[in-house]
Amino acid sequence: MEETILILDFGSQYTQLIARRVRELNVYCEIHPYNKIPEINDHIKGVILSGSPFSVRGEDAPNPDLNGIRKELPTLGVCYGAQLMAQHEDGVVAPSEIREYGRANLTFINRDSKLMKGMSDGSQVWMSHGDTILELPENLEVISSTHDVEVAGYKIKGEDTYGIQFHPEVYHTIEGATLLRNYVVDICACTQSWTPASFIETSIASLKEKLGNEKVVLGLSGGVDSSVAAELLQRAIGDNLYCIFVDNGLLRKNEFSKVLDSYKGLGLNVTGVDVKDRFYEALAGISEPEDKRKAIGGTFIEVFDEEAHKIKDVKWLAQGTIYPDVIESISVKGPSATIKSHHNVGGLPDVMKLKIIEPLNSLFKDEVRRIGRALEMPADILNRHPFPGPGLGIRIIGEITPEKVRILQDVDDLFIEGLKNNGLYDDVWQALVILLPVQSVGVMGDERTYENVVVLRAVGSTDGMTADWSHLPYEFLSKVSNDIINRVKGVNRVVYDISSKPPSTIEWE
Ligand code: XMP
């Protein structure tokens, strides 16, 4: 097992960011809810207590027993975590006179403290707190201050325990990476050996051990996660991995054959199943978005199940699940832990009675890409924009017909190829086209037309939870709009979506 930093989550919006920053230092870490502390073992080298929307003074404040953690292992409290430990030591935590939010600068830094080594005078930090630590008992020493906050950082004497009021994980804390490095490398003595190469080596070894000679089935989608999962499994168990790639008739133009070819080029044992018509039949007459999702998901399960049954003695179902899907998140409305739900194709495991294997379930999306790069997978697979499971089915507003799919595929292809040819594709997080159930009047030559309206949408985002519309150059939009109207029969109007998420969503359905 890896050297691990344990992050106890108290519900802060920044908890996952702490994990990503620690991992950027090539140190593995895991997030666990404060009320489900895992058993401490030799692999755990340190513990970070996150921030929280709660106040330590509140009656419902999370207040876990830290015996067995503090004093035993180097411990770093961030914001709430710092206030909690200060309060355990009889320090005084009180509401801030003004709510401190935003940039501040360190006016005092004790550079003899291991945690603050290398931090510059006046270093900018990010504050976000309603409570302040006002008084510290004798055994706690201040190691940093800002103009407004005397206890911006403290150390508990005789222990490797530290608390900081600011957020080192946030980009605006300019030397946050230095501080976290001081903590994980110098204080916790982690060796920074968790690299893509080491991940690949250990995960292939553990997949080999776990799967032995047993057969595994995996549904490929053309996306990054399932493709990287397949490549790892292929390296571990070779042709005992059976991949299934379904053409549901709702993929991008020529995507099925292109992606199938690139999978074959990777040496994957993959079966392409063209069942477009089955999906179109299942979708006939349905126009409600959730009903469409159900019809598509249900048909997928049927097809997958039939195909998997053709593989004699298959024992495992592999999935490309990633870490954000499995982190248990803290509900800010109460201290109970809830599991985050996500909308990938569900239900497969129950139907098929297979054991589940998820080789990427400890990784964030950008880490999956790094692993893919280290596995030398093609860039066009790794850099592909996210694409929803129900595909173009939720981008044709209203009922789906093969003709509408054809129109949308042609428009989408011109937009996506246009982005690629103009060097814009990688600047955009996700680009899509929506076909509206609206006809508008136009004129072509001397003739009046009455045809479809399409919407182009391109957004910037980091995780799809929030997004802003991309400010694509006017010249590009103008050219692509002309191309679409001139070349795609059935479309005479193009509009560009300039809404952000929230309050809009990325998809229209
Ligand atoms: P929204 O539209 O909710 O989309 O802002 C956020 C991200 O999720 C994708 N999405 C889906 N993915 N099945 C999926 O696998 C779905 O039903 C689904 N709906 C939305 C969307 O493409 C975007 O990346």
XYZ file of C-alpha atoms and ligand atoms in Angstrom:
533
model
C 0.000 0.000 0.000
C 1.001 3.598 -0.663
C 2.136 6.184 1.833
C -1.091 8.020 2.496
C -2.215 11.365 3.845
C -5.656 11.101 5.384
C -7.952 14.080 4.839
C -10.857 14.296 7.250
C -13.696 16.123 5.570
C -15.845 18.500 7.577
C -17.830 19.552 4.508
C -15.739 22.384 3.073
C -16.209 23.219 -0.594
C -12.404 23.075 -0.852
C -11.801 19.558 0.527
C -11.287 17.947 -2.875
C -8.898 20.745 -3.737
C -6.716 19.850 -0.724
C -6.565 16.303 -2.054
C -5.580 17.439 -5.513
C -2.841 19.704 -4.196
C -1.369 16.918 -2.057
C -1.448 14.563 -5.020
C 0.268 17.153 -7.205
C 3.187 16.647 -4.817
C 3.127 12.972 -5.823
C 1.784 11.925 -2.458
C -1.330 9.742 -2.350
C -4.197 10.923 -0.142
C -7.751 9.917 0.631
C -10.769 11.883 1.791
C -12.914 10.379 4.540
C -15.878 11.925 6.360
C -14.959 13.168 9.861
C -17.502 10.772 11.355
C -16.094 7.693 9.613
C -12.412 7.818 10.474
C -10.742 4.725 9.028
C -8.460 2.555 11.097
C -5.037 4.153 11.403
C -2.258 1.990 9.993
C 1.439 2.354 9.195
C 0.762 3.683 5.710
C -0.920 6.809 7.015
C 1.772 9.446 7.407
C -0.308 12.438 8.396
C -3.818 13.785 8.806
C -5.336 17.006 7.471
C -8.570 18.328 8.975
C -10.539 20.294 6.367
C -12.595 23.460 6.645
C -16.339 23.383 7.140
C -19.517 25.407 6.678
C -20.230 24.731 10.391
C -19.091 26.886 13.294
C -17.158 25.118 16.072
C -19.400 27.010 18.469
C -22.600 25.545 17.047
C -24.495 22.784 18.830
C -24.448 20.617 15.746
C -20.730 21.229 15.128
C -18.816 18.156 13.944
C -16.547 17.187 16.821
C -14.826 13.852 16.299
C -12.568 12.221 18.858
C -9.024 12.917 17.640
C -7.357 10.523 20.075
C -5.189 8.205 18.075
C -4.580 10.950 15.504
C -3.136 14.018 17.209
C 0.127 13.239 18.990
C 0.341 9.953 17.076
C 0.600 11.452 13.582
C 1.524 14.881 12.205
C -1.758 16.766 12.012
C -2.683 19.910 10.097
C -5.969 21.706 10.712
C -7.172 24.057 7.987
C -9.690 26.755 9.003
C -12.418 24.805 10.863
C -9.876 22.046 11.554
C -7.551 24.625 13.147
C -10.362 26.155 15.202
C -11.518 22.739 16.377
C -8.106 21.733 17.715
C -7.608 25.185 19.282
C -10.944 24.766 21.035
C -10.000 21.268 22.255
C -6.969 22.938 23.880
C -9.190 25.541 25.589
C -8.355 28.287 23.131
C -11.047 30.898 22.526
C -12.866 30.807 19.200
C -15.322 33.652 18.613
C -17.246 35.172 15.722
C -15.059 37.479 13.625
C -16.008 41.135 13.928
C -16.113 41.264 10.178
C -16.516 38.099 8.153
C -13.078 37.545 6.665
C -13.293 36.570 3.079
C -10.739 37.003 0.349
C -7.098 37.927 0.031
C -4.895 38.828 3.017
C -1.149 39.065 3.527
C 1.030 37.447 6.165
C 2.553 40.155 8.338
C 4.325 37.752 10.675
C 5.966 34.468 9.737
C 7.971 32.281 12.105
C 10.357 30.737 9.630
C 11.872 28.520 12.317
C 8.615 26.640 12.185
C 8.912 23.705 9.798
C 5.502 24.506 8.349
C 6.352 28.077 7.376
C 9.811 27.449 5.931
C 10.434 29.301 2.664
C 7.326 31.513 2.931
C 7.958 35.136 1.892
C 7.225 38.273 3.889
C 3.789 39.596 2.978
C 2.846 36.331 1.267
C -0.728 36.469 -0.028
C -3.178 33.990 1.514
C -6.889 33.277 1.013
C -9.221 33.652 3.997
C -12.776 32.409 4.229
C -14.106 32.220 7.756
C -16.770 33.565 10.068
C -15.001 32.587 13.322
C -11.566 33.599 14.557
C -9.191 32.053 17.089
C -8.880 34.890 19.596
C -6.807 33.419 22.392
C -4.389 30.557 22.567
C -3.358 28.729 25.734
C 0.326 28.554 26.777
C 1.091 25.371 24.900
C 0.113 26.795 21.514
C 2.447 29.209 19.744
C 1.553 31.585 16.929
C 3.553 30.882 13.761
C 1.891 33.351 11.394
C -0.380 36.401 11.487
C -2.106 38.786 9.097
C -3.053 42.394 9.745
C -6.537 41.392 10.974
C -5.942 37.880 12.267
C -3.281 37.371 14.881
C -3.634 33.596 14.939
C -3.378 32.880 11.214
C -1.245 29.852 12.069
C -0.226 28.002 15.234
C 1.753 25.023 16.402
C 1.038 22.917 19.461
C 4.267 22.669 21.428
C 5.748 19.199 21.797
C 3.566 17.829 19.008
C 3.684 17.824 15.216
C 0.307 19.517 15.229
C -0.393 22.692 13.272
C -3.408 24.839 12.534
C -3.828 27.467 9.845
C -6.708 29.848 9.424
C -6.160 30.433 5.691
C -6.615 27.985 2.816
C -3.309 26.742 1.347
C -5.185 24.653 -1.256
C -6.767 27.659 -2.951
C -5.011 29.146 -5.952
C -5.050 32.656 -4.418
C -2.793 31.489 -1.595
C 0.301 32.113 -3.650
C 2.683 29.982 -1.584
C 0.117 27.357 -0.617
C 2.075 24.667 -2.452
C 5.207 25.542 -0.421
C 3.310 25.187 2.833
C 1.703 21.896 1.826
C 5.062 20.625 0.642
C 6.581 21.559 4.007
C 3.825 19.606 5.669
C 3.746 16.420 3.592
C 7.464 16.158 2.798
C 9.298 17.693 5.763
C 6.834 17.101 8.571
C 5.118 13.851 7.495
C 8.272 12.553 5.724
C 6.418 11.358 2.633
C 8.754 10.286 -0.168
C 6.740 11.719 -3.100
C 6.813 8.398 -4.886
C 3.177 8.305 -6.065
C 3.697 8.986 -9.779
C 1.763 7.862 -12.874
C 4.438 5.210 -13.428
C 4.145 3.896 -9.861
C 0.341 3.945 -10.038
C 0.420 1.954 -13.282
C 2.868 -0.568 -11.879
C 1.004 -1.184 -8.632
C -2.424 -1.219 -10.192
C -1.423 -3.695 -12.892
C 0.113 -5.941 -10.222
C -2.978 -5.769 -8.037
C -5.348 -6.345 -10.987
C -3.317 -9.421 -11.934
C -3.494 -10.739 -8.420
C -7.179 -10.043 -7.961
C -8.398 -11.254 -11.353
C -6.045 -14.175 -11.936
C -7.316 -16.073 -14.964
C -10.879 -14.862 -14.700
C -12.659 -13.078 -17.504
C -13.733 -9.456 -17.299
C -16.266 -7.547 -19.390
C -16.157 -3.774 -19.823
C -18.409 -1.331 -21.658
C -16.374 1.177 -23.659
C -17.915 4.567 -24.355
C -15.191 6.288 -26.351
C -14.544 8.550 -23.341
C -11.367 8.958 -21.316
C -12.324 6.963 -18.224
C -13.518 3.717 -19.800
C -10.667 3.823 -22.327
C -7.932 4.242 -19.696
C -9.554 1.562 -17.511
C -9.532 -0.782 -20.518
C -5.887 -0.103 -21.301
C -4.813 -0.817 -17.711
C -6.833 -4.034 -17.597
C -5.524 -5.108 -20.986
C -1.966 -4.740 -19.706
C -2.850 -6.787 -16.629
C -4.917 -9.630 -18.104
C -4.610 -9.329 -21.912
C -7.388 -10.942 -23.892
C -9.241 -12.047 -20.797
C -10.622 -8.517 -20.996
C -13.672 -8.433 -23.263
C -14.720 -4.937 -24.280
C -18.109 -4.070 -25.697
C -18.689 -0.850 -27.604
C -22.327 -0.186 -28.477
C -23.517 1.977 -31.354
C -26.754 3.334 -29.937
C -27.317 5.534 -32.981
C -26.767 8.606 -30.814
C -23.014 8.952 -31.172
C -21.243 11.717 -33.073
C -20.863 11.428 -36.844
C -18.633 8.451 -37.782
C -17.657 8.128 -34.105
C -18.487 4.425 -33.933
C -16.135 3.343 -36.709
C -13.390 5.840 -35.821
C -13.324 4.930 -32.143
C -13.634 1.220 -32.829
C -10.614 1.439 -35.126
C -8.563 3.300 -32.541
C -9.483 0.723 -29.869
C -8.405 -2.058 -32.180
C -5.209 -0.122 -32.837
C -4.567 -0.250 -29.075
C -4.780 -4.029 -29.233
C -7.999 -4.193 -27.218
C -10.211 -7.238 -27.519
C -13.301 -5.264 -28.494
C -16.640 -6.164 -30.043
C -18.583 -3.388 -31.746
C -22.332 -3.867 -31.577
C -24.410 -1.879 -34.064
C -27.904 -1.708 -32.600
C -28.965 1.747 -33.767
C -32.380 0.601 -34.871
C -33.157 -1.008 -31.551
C -32.532 2.288 -29.810
C -34.580 4.267 -32.348
C -37.454 1.837 -31.857
C -37.248 2.146 -28.080
C -37.276 5.942 -28.421
C -40.140 6.236 -30.881
C -42.885 8.499 -29.579
C -40.937 9.593 -26.465
C -40.157 13.261 -25.966
C -39.741 13.764 -22.183
C -36.007 14.071 -21.295
C -36.107 11.677 -18.334
C -38.174 9.138 -20.300
C -35.613 9.306 -23.093
C -32.793 8.733 -20.608
C -34.648 5.716 -19.209
C -35.308 4.250 -22.655
C -31.677 4.706 -23.679
C -30.290 3.373 -20.371
C -32.724 0.427 -20.357
C -31.916 -0.576 -23.936
C -28.208 -0.278 -23.200
C -28.532 -2.655 -20.263
C -30.444 -5.189 -22.381
C -27.874 -5.081 -25.177
C -24.931 -5.205 -22.801
C -26.440 -8.100 -20.904
C -27.009 -10.102 -24.100
C -23.472 -9.451 -25.307
C -21.916 -10.257 -21.925
C -23.782 -13.562 -21.817
C -22.050 -14.545 -25.031
C -18.749 -14.498 -23.116
C -18.450 -17.901 -21.495
C -17.685 -17.851 -17.744
C -17.279 -14.104 -17.420
C -16.918 -13.258 -13.714
C -16.215 -9.539 -13.486
C -17.699 -6.281 -14.693
C -15.137 -3.476 -15.003
C -16.243 0.145 -14.793
C -14.483 3.452 -15.374
C -15.776 4.991 -12.123
C -13.535 7.830 -10.858
C -12.841 9.210 -7.376
C -15.350 12.103 -7.284
C -18.111 9.506 -7.862
C -17.188 7.523 -4.762
C -16.153 10.164 -2.233
C -18.700 10.238 0.514
C -19.726 13.823 0.869
C -20.788 15.582 4.043
C -24.253 17.035 3.975
C -24.040 20.678 5.030
C -27.582 20.471 6.353
C -26.642 17.948 8.998
C -23.749 15.836 10.133
C -25.040 12.698 8.415
C -22.956 11.428 5.523
C -24.617 10.960 2.182
C -23.262 9.235 -0.891
C -23.132 11.412 -3.964
C -25.153 10.051 -6.823
C -24.112 10.372 -10.422
C -25.832 9.697 -13.657
C -23.777 7.093 -15.415
C -25.516 4.001 -16.722
C -26.703 2.316 -13.544
C -28.164 -1.076 -12.875
C -25.621 -3.231 -14.688
C -24.231 -4.957 -11.617
C -27.605 -6.142 -10.309
C -28.767 -7.445 -13.632
C -25.616 -9.343 -14.321
C -24.579 -10.714 -10.933
C -20.945 -9.976 -11.688
C -18.231 -8.878 -9.306
C -17.251 -5.255 -9.830
C -13.770 -3.965 -10.526
C -13.058 -0.233 -10.781
C -9.359 0.398 -11.507
C -9.680 4.210 -11.527
C -11.840 4.755 -8.490
C -9.053 6.484 -6.572
C -8.283 9.043 -9.300
C -9.489 12.502 -10.261
C -10.247 13.147 -13.942
C -7.002 15.010 -14.644
C -5.079 12.156 -13.005
C -6.837 9.659 -15.300
C -5.559 11.720 -18.236
C -2.031 11.709 -16.789
C -2.179 7.932 -16.456
C -3.453 7.698 -20.046
C -0.519 9.822 -21.217
C 1.940 7.670 -19.305
C 0.343 4.646 -20.998
C 0.989 6.447 -24.299
C -2.648 6.379 -25.326
C -3.690 8.515 -28.331
C -4.240 12.210 -27.556
C -7.572 12.249 -29.371
C -8.969 9.801 -26.821
C -7.421 11.532 -23.792
C -8.375 15.086 -24.731
C -11.896 14.318 -25.884
C -14.612 16.557 -24.446
C -17.036 14.892 -22.019
C -19.980 13.297 -23.813
C -23.143 12.212 -21.982
C -24.181 8.543 -21.849
C -27.504 9.265 -23.650
C -25.462 11.052 -26.333
C -27.248 13.091 -28.966
C -30.518 11.742 -27.558
C -30.665 14.596 -25.035
C -29.533 17.159 -27.638
C -32.521 16.621 -29.908
C -35.246 18.434 -28.055
C -38.454 16.433 -28.234
C -38.883 13.192 -30.138
C -35.861 11.506 -31.737
C -35.931 10.287 -35.341
C -33.065 8.953 -37.498
C -33.433 11.995 -39.782
C -33.033 14.406 -36.861
C -29.977 12.445 -35.721
C -28.511 12.815 -39.215
C -29.016 16.596 -39.191
C -27.571 16.996 -35.712
C -24.568 14.778 -36.512
C -23.751 16.842 -39.602
C -23.985 20.163 -37.763
C -22.077 18.858 -34.732
C -19.324 17.540 -36.985
C -18.844 20.937 -38.678
C -18.730 22.687 -35.281
C -16.301 20.240 -33.644
C -14.029 19.962 -36.691
C -14.109 23.764 -36.971
C -12.979 24.081 -33.344
C -10.176 21.597 -33.959
C -9.006 23.185 -37.196
C -8.898 26.609 -35.555
C -6.956 25.447 -32.504
C -9.926 26.139 -30.217
C -10.970 22.596 -29.252
C -8.582 22.244 -26.292
C -9.511 25.700 -24.924
C -13.106 24.592 -24.519
C -14.201 22.152 -21.828
C -17.223 20.875 -23.705
C -18.806 21.843 -27.030
C -22.156 20.660 -28.273
C -25.011 21.367 -30.641
C -28.711 21.229 -29.831
C -31.395 20.667 -32.441
C -34.521 22.633 -31.564
C -38.046 21.523 -32.427
C -38.524 24.935 -34.002
C -38.719 25.906 -37.666
C -37.907 29.399 -38.776
C -38.360 31.279 -42.014
C -35.334 31.937 -44.190
C -34.465 32.774 -47.754
C -32.126 30.836 -50.015
C -31.655 32.217 -53.539
C -35.152 33.349 -54.527
C -36.893 30.820 -52.380
C -38.457 31.113 -48.991
C -37.364 28.303 -46.625
C -38.944 27.015 -43.451
C -36.370 24.896 -41.673
C -34.683 23.907 -38.391
C -32.863 26.046 -35.858
C -29.696 24.701 -34.200
C -27.958 26.022 -31.088
C -24.179 25.959 -30.720
C -22.919 25.770 -27.135
C -19.341 25.819 -25.852
C -18.412 26.132 -22.181
C -15.383 26.451 -19.950
C -15.464 24.430 -16.715
C -13.301 22.289 -14.475
C -15.763 19.634 -13.399
C -19.094 20.348 -15.091
C -20.631 21.518 -11.802
C -20.342 25.164 -12.811
C -19.599 26.485 -16.276
C -19.302 29.703 -18.204
C -20.003 30.109 -21.915
C -16.882 30.292 -24.036
C -16.152 33.608 -25.704
C -15.356 32.086 -29.095
C -14.075 34.546 -31.714
C -16.833 36.193 -33.793
C -14.976 35.344 -37.022
C -15.018 31.664 -36.099
C -18.714 31.710 -35.172
C -19.541 33.542 -38.358
C -17.633 31.090 -40.544
C -19.005 27.989 -38.840
C -22.566 29.334 -39.003
C -22.178 29.925 -42.766
C -20.740 26.465 -43.295
C -23.602 24.868 -41.386
C -26.370 26.678 -43.276
C -24.737 26.126 -46.661
C -23.902 22.493 -46.156
C -26.494 20.910 -43.911
C -29.788 20.368 -45.600
C -32.645 21.120 -43.222
C -30.996 23.931 -41.229
C -31.466 27.618 -41.996
C -30.637 29.299 -38.682
C -27.785 29.035 -36.135
C -27.771 30.614 -32.677
C -25.098 30.662 -29.935
C -25.980 29.947 -26.295
C -24.534 32.566 -23.914
C -25.927 31.234 -20.615
C -23.794 30.171 -17.666
C -24.318 27.308 -15.236
C -25.913 28.063 -12.834
C -28.626 29.099 -13.456
C -28.674 27.224 -16.787
C -27.253 23.744 -17.280
C -24.749 22.636 -19.918
C -27.157 20.314 -21.750
C -30.599 21.569 -22.676
C -32.435 18.483 -21.433
P -25.643 19.512 -17.042
O -26.502 19.542 -18.277
O -26.328 18.851 -15.878
O -24.414 18.577 -17.405
O -25.075 20.868 -16.712
C -23.239 18.431 -16.627
C -22.372 17.383 -17.303
O -23.040 16.101 -17.244
C -23.268 15.598 -18.539
N -24.585 14.957 -18.540
C -24.764 13.621 -18.539
N -23.862 12.607 -18.540
N -25.650 11.054 -18.544
C -24.323 11.317 -18.572
O -23.527 10.366 -18.604
C -26.614 12.020 -18.522
O -27.816 11.743 -18.506
C -26.130 13.379 -18.528
N -26.758 14.590 -18.506
C -25.785 15.538 -18.504
C -23.191 16.802 -19.471
O -22.834 16.440 -20.791
C -22.139 17.653 -18.789
O -20.831 17.208 -19.109
